mmCIF file of C-alpha atoms and ligand atoms in Angstrom:
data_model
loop_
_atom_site.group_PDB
_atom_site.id
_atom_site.type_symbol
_atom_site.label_atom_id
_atom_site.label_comp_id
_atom_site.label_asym_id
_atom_site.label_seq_id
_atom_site.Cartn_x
_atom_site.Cartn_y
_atom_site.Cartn_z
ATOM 1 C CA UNK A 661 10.837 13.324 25.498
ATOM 2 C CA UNK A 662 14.576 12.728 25.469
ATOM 3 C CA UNK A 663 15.088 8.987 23.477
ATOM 4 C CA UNK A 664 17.927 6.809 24.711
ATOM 5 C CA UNK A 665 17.682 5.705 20.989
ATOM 6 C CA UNK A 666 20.719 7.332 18.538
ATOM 7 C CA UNK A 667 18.436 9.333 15.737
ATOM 8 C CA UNK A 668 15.331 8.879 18.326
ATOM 9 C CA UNK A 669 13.479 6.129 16.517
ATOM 10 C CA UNK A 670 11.945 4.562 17.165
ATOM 11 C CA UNK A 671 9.887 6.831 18.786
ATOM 12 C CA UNK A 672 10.116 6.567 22.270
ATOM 13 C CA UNK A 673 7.675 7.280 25.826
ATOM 14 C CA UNK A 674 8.701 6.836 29.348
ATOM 15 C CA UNK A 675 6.510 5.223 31.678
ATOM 16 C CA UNK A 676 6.217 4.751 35.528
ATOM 17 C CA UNK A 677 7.508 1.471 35.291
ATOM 18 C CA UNK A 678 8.920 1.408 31.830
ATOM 19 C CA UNK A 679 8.488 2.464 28.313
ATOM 20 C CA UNK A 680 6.368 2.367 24.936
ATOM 21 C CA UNK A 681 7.892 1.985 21.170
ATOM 22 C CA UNK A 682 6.217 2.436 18.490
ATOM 23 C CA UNK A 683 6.304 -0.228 15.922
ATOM 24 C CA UNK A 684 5.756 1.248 12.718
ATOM 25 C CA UNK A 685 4.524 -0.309 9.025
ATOM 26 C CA UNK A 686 6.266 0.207 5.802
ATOM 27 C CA UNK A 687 5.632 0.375 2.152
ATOM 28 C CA UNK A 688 7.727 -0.815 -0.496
ATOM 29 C CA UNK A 689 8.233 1.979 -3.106
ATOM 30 C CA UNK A 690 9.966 0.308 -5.353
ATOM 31 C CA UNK A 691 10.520 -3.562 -5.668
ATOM 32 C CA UNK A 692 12.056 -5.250 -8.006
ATOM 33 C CA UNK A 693 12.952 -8.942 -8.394
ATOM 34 C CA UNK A 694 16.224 -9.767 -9.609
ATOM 35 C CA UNK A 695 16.051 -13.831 -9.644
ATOM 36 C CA UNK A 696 16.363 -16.393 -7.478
ATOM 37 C CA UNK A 697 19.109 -17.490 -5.224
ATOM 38 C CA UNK A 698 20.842 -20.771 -4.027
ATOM 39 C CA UNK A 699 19.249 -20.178 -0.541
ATOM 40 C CA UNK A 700 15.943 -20.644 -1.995
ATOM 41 C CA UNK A 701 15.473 -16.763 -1.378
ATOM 42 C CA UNK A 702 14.891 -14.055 -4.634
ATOM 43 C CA UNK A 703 17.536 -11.734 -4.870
ATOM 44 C CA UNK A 704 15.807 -8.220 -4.391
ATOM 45 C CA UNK A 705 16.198 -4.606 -5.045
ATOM 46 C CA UNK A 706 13.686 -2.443 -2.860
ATOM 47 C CA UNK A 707 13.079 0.859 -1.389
ATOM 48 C CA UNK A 708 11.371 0.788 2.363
ATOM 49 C CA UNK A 709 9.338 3.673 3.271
ATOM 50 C CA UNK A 710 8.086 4.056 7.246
ATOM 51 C CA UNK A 711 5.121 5.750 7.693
ATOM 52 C CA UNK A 712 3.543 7.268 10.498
ATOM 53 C CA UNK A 713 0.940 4.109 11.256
ATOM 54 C CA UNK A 714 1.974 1.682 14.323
ATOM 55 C CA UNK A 715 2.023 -0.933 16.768
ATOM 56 C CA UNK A 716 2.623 0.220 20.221
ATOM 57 C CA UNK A 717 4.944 -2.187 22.505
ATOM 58 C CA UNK A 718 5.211 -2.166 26.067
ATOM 59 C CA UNK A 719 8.407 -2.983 27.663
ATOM 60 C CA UNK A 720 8.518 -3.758 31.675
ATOM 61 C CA UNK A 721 10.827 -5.369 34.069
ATOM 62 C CA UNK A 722 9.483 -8.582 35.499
ATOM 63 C CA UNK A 723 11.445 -11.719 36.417
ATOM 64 C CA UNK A 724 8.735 -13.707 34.595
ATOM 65 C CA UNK A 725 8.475 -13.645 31.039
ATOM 66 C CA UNK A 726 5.461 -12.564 29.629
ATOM 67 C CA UNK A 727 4.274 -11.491 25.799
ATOM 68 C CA UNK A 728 0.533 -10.012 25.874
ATOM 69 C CA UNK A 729 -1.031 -9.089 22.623
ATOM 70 C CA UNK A 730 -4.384 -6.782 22.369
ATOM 71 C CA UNK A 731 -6.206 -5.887 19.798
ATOM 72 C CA UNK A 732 -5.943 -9.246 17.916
ATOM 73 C CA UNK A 733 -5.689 -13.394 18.311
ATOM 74 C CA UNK A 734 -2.157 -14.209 18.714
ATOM 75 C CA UNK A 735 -0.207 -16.860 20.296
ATOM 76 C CA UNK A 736 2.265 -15.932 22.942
ATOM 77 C CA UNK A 737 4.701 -19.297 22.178
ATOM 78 C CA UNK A 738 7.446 -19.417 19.329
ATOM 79 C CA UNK A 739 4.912 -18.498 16.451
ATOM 80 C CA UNK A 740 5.053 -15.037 17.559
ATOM 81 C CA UNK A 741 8.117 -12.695 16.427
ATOM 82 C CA UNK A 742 8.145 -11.121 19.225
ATOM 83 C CA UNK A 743 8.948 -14.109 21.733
ATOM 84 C CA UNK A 744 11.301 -15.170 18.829
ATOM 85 C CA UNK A 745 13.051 -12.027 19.043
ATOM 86 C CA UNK A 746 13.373 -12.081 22.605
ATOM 87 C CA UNK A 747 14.596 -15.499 22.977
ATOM 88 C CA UNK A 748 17.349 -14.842 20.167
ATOM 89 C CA UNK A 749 18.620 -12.139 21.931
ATOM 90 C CA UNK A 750 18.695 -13.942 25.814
ATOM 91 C CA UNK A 751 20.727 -16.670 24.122
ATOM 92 C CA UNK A 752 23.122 -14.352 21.500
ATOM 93 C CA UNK A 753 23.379 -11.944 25.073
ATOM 94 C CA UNK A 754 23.612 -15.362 27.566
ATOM 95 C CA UNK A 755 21.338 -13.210 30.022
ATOM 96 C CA UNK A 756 17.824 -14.779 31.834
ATOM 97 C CA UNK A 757 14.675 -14.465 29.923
ATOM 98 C CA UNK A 758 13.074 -11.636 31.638
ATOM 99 C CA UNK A 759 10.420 -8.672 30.940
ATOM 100 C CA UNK A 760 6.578 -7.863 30.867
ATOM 101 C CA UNK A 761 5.498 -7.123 26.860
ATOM 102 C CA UNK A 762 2.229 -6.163 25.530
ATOM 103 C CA UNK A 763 1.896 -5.701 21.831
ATOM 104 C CA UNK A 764 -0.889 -3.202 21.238
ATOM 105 C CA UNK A 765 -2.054 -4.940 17.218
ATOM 106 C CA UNK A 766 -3.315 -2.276 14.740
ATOM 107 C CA UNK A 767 -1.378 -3.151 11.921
ATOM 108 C CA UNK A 768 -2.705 -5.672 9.723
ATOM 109 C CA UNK A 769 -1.554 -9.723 9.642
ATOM 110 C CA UNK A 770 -0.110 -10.693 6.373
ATOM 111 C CA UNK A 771 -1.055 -7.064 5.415
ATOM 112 C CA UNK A 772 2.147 -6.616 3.483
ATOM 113 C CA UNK A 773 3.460 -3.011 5.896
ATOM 114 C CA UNK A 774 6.159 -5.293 7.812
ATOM 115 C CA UNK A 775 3.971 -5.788 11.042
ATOM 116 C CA UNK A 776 5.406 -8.608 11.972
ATOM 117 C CA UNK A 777 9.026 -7.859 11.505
ATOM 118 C CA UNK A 778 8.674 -4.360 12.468
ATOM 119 C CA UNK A 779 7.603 -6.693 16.125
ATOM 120 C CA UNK A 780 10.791 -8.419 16.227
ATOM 121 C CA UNK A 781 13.073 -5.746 15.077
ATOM 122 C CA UNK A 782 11.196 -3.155 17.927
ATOM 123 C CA UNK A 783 11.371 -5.972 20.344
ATOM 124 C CA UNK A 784 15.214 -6.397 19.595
ATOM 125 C CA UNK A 785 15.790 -2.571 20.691
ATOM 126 C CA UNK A 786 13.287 -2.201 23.321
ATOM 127 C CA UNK A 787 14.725 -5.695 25.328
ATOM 128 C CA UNK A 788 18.277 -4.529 24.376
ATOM 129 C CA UNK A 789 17.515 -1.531 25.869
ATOM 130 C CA UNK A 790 15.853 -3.114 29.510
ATOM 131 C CA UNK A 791 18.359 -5.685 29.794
ATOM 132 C CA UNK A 792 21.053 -2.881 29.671
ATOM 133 C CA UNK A 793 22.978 -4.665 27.291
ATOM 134 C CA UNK A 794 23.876 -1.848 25.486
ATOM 135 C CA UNK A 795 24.612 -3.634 21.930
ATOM 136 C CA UNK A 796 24.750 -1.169 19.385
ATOM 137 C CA UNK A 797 22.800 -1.325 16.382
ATOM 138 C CA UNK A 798 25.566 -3.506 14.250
ATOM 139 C CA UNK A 799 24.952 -6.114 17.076
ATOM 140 C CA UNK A 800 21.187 -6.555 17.016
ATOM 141 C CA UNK A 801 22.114 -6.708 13.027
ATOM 142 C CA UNK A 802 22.569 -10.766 12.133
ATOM 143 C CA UNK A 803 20.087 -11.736 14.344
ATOM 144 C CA UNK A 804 17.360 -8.904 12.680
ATOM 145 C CA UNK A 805 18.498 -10.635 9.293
ATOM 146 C CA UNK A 806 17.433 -14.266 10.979
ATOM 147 C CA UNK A 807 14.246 -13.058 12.319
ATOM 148 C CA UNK A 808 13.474 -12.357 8.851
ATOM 149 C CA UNK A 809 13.859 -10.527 5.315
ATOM 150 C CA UNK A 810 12.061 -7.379 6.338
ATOM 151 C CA UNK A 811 13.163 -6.559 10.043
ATOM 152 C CA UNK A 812 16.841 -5.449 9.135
ATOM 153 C CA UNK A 813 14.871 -2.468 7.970
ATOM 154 C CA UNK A 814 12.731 -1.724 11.059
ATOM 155 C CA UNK A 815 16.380 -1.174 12.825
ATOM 156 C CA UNK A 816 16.774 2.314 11.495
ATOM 157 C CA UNK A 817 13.362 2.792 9.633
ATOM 158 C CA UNK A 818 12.549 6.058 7.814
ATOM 159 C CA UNK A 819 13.871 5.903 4.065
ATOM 160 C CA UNK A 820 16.295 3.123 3.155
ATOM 161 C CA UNK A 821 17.605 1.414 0.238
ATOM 162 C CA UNK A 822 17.817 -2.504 0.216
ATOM 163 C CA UNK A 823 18.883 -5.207 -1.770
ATOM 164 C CA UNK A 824 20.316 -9.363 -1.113
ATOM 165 C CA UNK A 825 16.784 -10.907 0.725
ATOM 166 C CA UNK A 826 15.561 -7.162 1.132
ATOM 167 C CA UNK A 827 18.485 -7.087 4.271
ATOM 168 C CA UNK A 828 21.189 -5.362 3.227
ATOM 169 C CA UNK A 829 19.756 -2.107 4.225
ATOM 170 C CA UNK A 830 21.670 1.639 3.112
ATOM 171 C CA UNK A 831 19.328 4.449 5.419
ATOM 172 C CA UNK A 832 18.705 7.216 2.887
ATOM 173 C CA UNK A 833 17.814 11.098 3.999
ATOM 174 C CA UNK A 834 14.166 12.525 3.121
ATOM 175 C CA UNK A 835 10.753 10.780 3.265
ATOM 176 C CA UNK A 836 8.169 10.394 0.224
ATOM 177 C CA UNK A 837 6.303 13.545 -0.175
ATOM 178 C CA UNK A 838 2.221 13.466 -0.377
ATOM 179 C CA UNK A 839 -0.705 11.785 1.960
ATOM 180 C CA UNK A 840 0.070 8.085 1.555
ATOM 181 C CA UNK A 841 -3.896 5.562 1.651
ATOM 182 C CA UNK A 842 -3.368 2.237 2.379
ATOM 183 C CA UNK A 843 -6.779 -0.281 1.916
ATOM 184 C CA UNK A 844 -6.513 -3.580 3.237
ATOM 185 C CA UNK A 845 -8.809 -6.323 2.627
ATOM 186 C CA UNK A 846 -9.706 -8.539 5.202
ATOM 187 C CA UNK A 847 -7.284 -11.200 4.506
ATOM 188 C CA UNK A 848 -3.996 -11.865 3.948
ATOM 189 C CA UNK A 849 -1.578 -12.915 1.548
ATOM 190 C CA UNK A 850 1.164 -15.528 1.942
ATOM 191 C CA UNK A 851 4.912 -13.808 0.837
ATOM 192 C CA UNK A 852 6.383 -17.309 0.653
ATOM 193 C CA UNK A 853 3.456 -18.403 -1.387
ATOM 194 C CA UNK A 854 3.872 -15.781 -3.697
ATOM 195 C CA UNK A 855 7.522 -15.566 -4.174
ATOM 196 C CA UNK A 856 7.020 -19.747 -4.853
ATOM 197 C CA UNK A 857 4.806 -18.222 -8.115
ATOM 198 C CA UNK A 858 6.727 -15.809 -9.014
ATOM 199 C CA UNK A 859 9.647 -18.385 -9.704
ATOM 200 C CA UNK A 860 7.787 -19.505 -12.840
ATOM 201 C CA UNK A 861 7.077 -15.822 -14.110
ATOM 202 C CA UNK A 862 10.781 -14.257 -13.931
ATOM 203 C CA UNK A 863 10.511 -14.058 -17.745
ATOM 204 C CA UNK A 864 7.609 -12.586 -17.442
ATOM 205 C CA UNK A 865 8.441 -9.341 -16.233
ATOM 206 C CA UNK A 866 8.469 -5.906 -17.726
ATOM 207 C CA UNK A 867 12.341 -5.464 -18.224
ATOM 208 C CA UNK A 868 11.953 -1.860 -19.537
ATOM 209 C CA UNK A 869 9.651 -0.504 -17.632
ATOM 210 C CA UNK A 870 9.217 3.246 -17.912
ATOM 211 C CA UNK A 871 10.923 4.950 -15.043
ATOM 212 C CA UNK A 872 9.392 8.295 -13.087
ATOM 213 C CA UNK A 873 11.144 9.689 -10.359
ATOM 214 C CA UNK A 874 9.423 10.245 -6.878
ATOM 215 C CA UNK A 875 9.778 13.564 -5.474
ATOM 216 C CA UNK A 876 11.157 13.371 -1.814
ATOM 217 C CA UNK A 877 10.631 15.830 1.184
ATOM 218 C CA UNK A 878 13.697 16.803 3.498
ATOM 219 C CA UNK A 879 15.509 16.178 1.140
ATOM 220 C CA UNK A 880 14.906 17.905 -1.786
ATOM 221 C CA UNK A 881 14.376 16.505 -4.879
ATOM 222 C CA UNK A 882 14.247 13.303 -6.412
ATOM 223 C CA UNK A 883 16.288 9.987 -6.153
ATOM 224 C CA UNK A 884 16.605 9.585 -10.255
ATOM 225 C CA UNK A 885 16.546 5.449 -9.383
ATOM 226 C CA UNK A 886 13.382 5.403 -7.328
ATOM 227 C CA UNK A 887 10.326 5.110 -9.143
ATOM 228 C CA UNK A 888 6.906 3.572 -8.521
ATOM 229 C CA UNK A 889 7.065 -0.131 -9.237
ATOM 230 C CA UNK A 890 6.339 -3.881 -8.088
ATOM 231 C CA UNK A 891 7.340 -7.219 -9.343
ATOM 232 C CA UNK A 892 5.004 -8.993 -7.440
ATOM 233 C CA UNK A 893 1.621 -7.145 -8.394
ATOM 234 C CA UNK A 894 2.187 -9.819 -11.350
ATOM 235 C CA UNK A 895 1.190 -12.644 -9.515
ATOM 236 C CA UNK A 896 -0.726 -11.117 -7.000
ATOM 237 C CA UNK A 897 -3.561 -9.288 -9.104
ATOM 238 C CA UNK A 898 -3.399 -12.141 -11.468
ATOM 239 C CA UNK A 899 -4.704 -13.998 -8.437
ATOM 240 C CA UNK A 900 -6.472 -11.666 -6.889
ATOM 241 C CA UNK A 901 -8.207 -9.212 -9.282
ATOM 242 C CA UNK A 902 -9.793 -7.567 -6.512
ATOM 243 C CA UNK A 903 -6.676 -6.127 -5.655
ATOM 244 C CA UNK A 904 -6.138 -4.839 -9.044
ATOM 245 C CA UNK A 905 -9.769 -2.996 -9.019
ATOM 246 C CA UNK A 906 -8.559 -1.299 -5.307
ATOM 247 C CA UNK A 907 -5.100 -0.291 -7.409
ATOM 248 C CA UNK A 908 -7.422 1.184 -10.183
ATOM 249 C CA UNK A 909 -9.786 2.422 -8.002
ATOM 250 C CA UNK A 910 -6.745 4.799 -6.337
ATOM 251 C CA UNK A 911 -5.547 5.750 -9.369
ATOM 252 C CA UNK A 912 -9.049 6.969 -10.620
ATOM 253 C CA UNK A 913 -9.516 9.033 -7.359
ATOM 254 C CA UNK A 914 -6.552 11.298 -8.275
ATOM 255 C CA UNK A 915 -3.492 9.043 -6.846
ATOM 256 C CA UNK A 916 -0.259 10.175 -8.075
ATOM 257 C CA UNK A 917 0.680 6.953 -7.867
ATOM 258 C CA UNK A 918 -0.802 3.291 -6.631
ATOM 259 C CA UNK A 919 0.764 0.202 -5.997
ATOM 260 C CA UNK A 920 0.703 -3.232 -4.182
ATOM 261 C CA UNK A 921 2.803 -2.897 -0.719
ATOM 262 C CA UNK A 922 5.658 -5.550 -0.652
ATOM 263 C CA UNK A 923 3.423 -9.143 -1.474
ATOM 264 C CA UNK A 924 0.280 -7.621 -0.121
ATOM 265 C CA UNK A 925 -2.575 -7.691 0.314
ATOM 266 C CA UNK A 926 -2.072 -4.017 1.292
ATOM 267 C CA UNK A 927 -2.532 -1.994 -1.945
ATOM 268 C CA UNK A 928 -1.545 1.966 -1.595
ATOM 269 C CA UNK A 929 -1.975 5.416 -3.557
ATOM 270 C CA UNK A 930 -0.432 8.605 -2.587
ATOM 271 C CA UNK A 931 -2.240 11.692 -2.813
ATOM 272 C CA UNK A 932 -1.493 15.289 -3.142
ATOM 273 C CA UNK A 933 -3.409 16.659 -0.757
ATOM 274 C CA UNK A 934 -5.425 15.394 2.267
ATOM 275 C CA UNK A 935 -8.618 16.709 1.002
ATOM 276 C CA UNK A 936 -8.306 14.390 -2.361
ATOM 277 C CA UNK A 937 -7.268 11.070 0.003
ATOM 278 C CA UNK A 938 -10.370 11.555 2.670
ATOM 279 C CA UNK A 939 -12.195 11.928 -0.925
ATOM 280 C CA UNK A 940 -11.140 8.508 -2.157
ATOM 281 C CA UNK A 941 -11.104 7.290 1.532
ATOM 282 C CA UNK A 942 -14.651 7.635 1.220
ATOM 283 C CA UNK A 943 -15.116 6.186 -2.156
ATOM 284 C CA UNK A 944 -12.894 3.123 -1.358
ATOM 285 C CA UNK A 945 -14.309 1.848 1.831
ATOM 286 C CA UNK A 946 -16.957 -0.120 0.917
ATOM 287 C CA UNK A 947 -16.917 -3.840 1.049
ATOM 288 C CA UNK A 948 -14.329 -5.511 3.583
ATOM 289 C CA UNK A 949 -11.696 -3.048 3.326
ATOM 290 C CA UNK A 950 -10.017 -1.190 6.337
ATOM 291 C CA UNK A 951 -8.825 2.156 4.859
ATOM 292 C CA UNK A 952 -6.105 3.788 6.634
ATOM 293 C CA UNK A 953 -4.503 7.327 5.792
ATOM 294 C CA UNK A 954 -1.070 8.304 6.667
ATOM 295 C CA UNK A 955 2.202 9.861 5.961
ATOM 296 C CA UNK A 956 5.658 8.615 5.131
ATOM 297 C CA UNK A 957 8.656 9.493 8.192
ATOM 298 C CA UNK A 958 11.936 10.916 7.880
ATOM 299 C CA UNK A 959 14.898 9.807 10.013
ATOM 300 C CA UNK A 960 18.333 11.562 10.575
ATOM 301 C CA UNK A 961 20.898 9.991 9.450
HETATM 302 O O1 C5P B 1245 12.142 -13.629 5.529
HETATM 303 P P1 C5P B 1245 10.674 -13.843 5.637
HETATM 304 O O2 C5P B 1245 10.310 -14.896 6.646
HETATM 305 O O3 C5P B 1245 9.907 -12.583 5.821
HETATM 306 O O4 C5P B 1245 10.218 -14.393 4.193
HETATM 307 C C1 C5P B 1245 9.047 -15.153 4.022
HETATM 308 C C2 C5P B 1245 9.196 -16.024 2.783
HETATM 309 O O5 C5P B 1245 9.167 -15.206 1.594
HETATM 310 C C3 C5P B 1245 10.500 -16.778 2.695
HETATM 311 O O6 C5P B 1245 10.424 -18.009 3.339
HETATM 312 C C4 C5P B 1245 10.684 -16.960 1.190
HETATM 313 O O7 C5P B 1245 9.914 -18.044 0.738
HETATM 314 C C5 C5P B 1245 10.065 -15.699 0.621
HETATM 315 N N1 C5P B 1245 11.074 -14.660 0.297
HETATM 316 C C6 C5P B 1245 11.861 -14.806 -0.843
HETATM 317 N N2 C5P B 1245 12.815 -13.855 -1.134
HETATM 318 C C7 C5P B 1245 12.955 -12.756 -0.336
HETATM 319 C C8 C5P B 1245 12.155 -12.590 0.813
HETATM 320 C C9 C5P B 1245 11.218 -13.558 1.106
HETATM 321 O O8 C5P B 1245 11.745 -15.775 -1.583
HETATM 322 N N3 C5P B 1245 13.887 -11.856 -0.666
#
């Protein structure tokens, strides 16, 4: 289907009486955390993967606003990023509140894959999109940045590069290469709560960490500064060992690699081969977990 979209993502269906975007998650492959700031934020360097596991958002014109969400418990006022998207853009565009939106909810809450900012951001391009105002992407920019840290990223998605609060996103070509397995426990974690922690533990952290290049698809080859690696898993499986045994537990099962997804509680391994990640898929959901496999997505750029 042709995308009004420039690089067609997100990924894009017509409908009757509108259209669907996906809403994708991501995974931090690399994130490191440089110190704090004056703005009480930590100063970040981080690599954003998307991967091919979504929320699905309906977009319809209605002269009534309405925000639906199925598939889990959330409020349709101000708490919810996607009504805070949508009323940043009426006022920053001076147009009428107006449209029908469903969120379709698979991604998990507090999961640590960008669910909720991957919302706003989506809901920034499908609204700018219905209300025909045309902005392009350097528009829907600052206010991305004040719907929060993450959902600069969800803008362009794919493979990007990003440092200040994690919003100063550089889109990169390729995609991580294997099948990626992301187990998620039944609860959440709080970022601001753990970035709070990690204040005290900045010494802490492994400066010389051993670096190994990911291999990248479409692109061929390896970016020599990306490797594995996150600050937070710190202060995270300090707290929360269980995490730690799902992180060992990946690695065991033949992961290439395992790690904690941005501040959790999502912990990932990449595999080499589907076989070897249904194998560990079966292995690892036991308990309260929701095991999920998928693969990272490449963007032109
Ligand atoms: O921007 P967002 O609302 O996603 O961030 C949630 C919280 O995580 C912030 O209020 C802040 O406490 C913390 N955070 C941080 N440094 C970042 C990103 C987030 O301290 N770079």
């Amino acid at each position: 289907m042709t995308s009004p979209f420039s690089n067609s993502y997100p990924d894009y269906t017509k409908l009757s009486d509108g259209f669907v975007l996906k809403s994708p998650a991501k995974v931090n492959l690399l994130l490191r955390v440089l110190g704090k700031r004056e703005d009480g934020y930590h100063e970040l360097e981080t690599v954003f993967q998307e991967l091919d596991w979504y929320d699905e958002l309906e977009f319809r014109q209605s002269r009534e606003f309405t925000v639906r969400t199925e598939g889990a418990d959330l409020p349709s006022d101000d708490s919810n990023l996607v009504v805070r998207a949508a009323r940043l853009l009426a006022r920053a565009g001076s147009l009428p509140l107006t449209g029908s939106l469903v969120l379709h909810k698979r991604l998990p809450i507090q999961g640590g894959v960008g669910g909720g900012s991957s919302n706003a951001a989506i809901t920034l391009i499908g609204l700018n999109h219905l209300w025909g105002l045309s902005w392009p992407l350097t528009g829907l920019m600052p206010l991305a940045r004040e719907l929060g840290a993450d959902c600069p990223f969800f803008l362009t998605g794919g493979l990007a590069r990003a440092k200040g609060r994690g919003d100063i996103v550089t889109p990169l070509e390729g995609r991580a290469q294997g099948v990626f397995l992301l187990v998620t426990p039944s609860y959440g974690t709080s970022t601001a709560h753990v970035f709070a922690e990690f204040q005290q533990r900045l010494t802490e952290v492994e400066k010389n960490v051993i670096f190994s290049p990911l291999q990248f698809a479409e692109k061929g080859g390896v970016y020599p500064e990306i490797s594995p690696l996150n600050d937070l898993e710190i202060i995270v499986f300090h707290k929360d060992p269980a995490l730690r045994l799902i992180r060992d537990q990946l690695l065991e099962a033949g992961a290439s690699y395992a790690l904690l997804s941005g501040s959790g509680s999502t912990v990932f391994g990449v595999f080499d081969s589907e076989e070897q990640a249904s194998k560990a898929a079966r292995k690892l959901a036991r308990g309260e977990v929701r095991v999920t496999m998928s693969r990272a997505v490449a963007r032109t750029r």
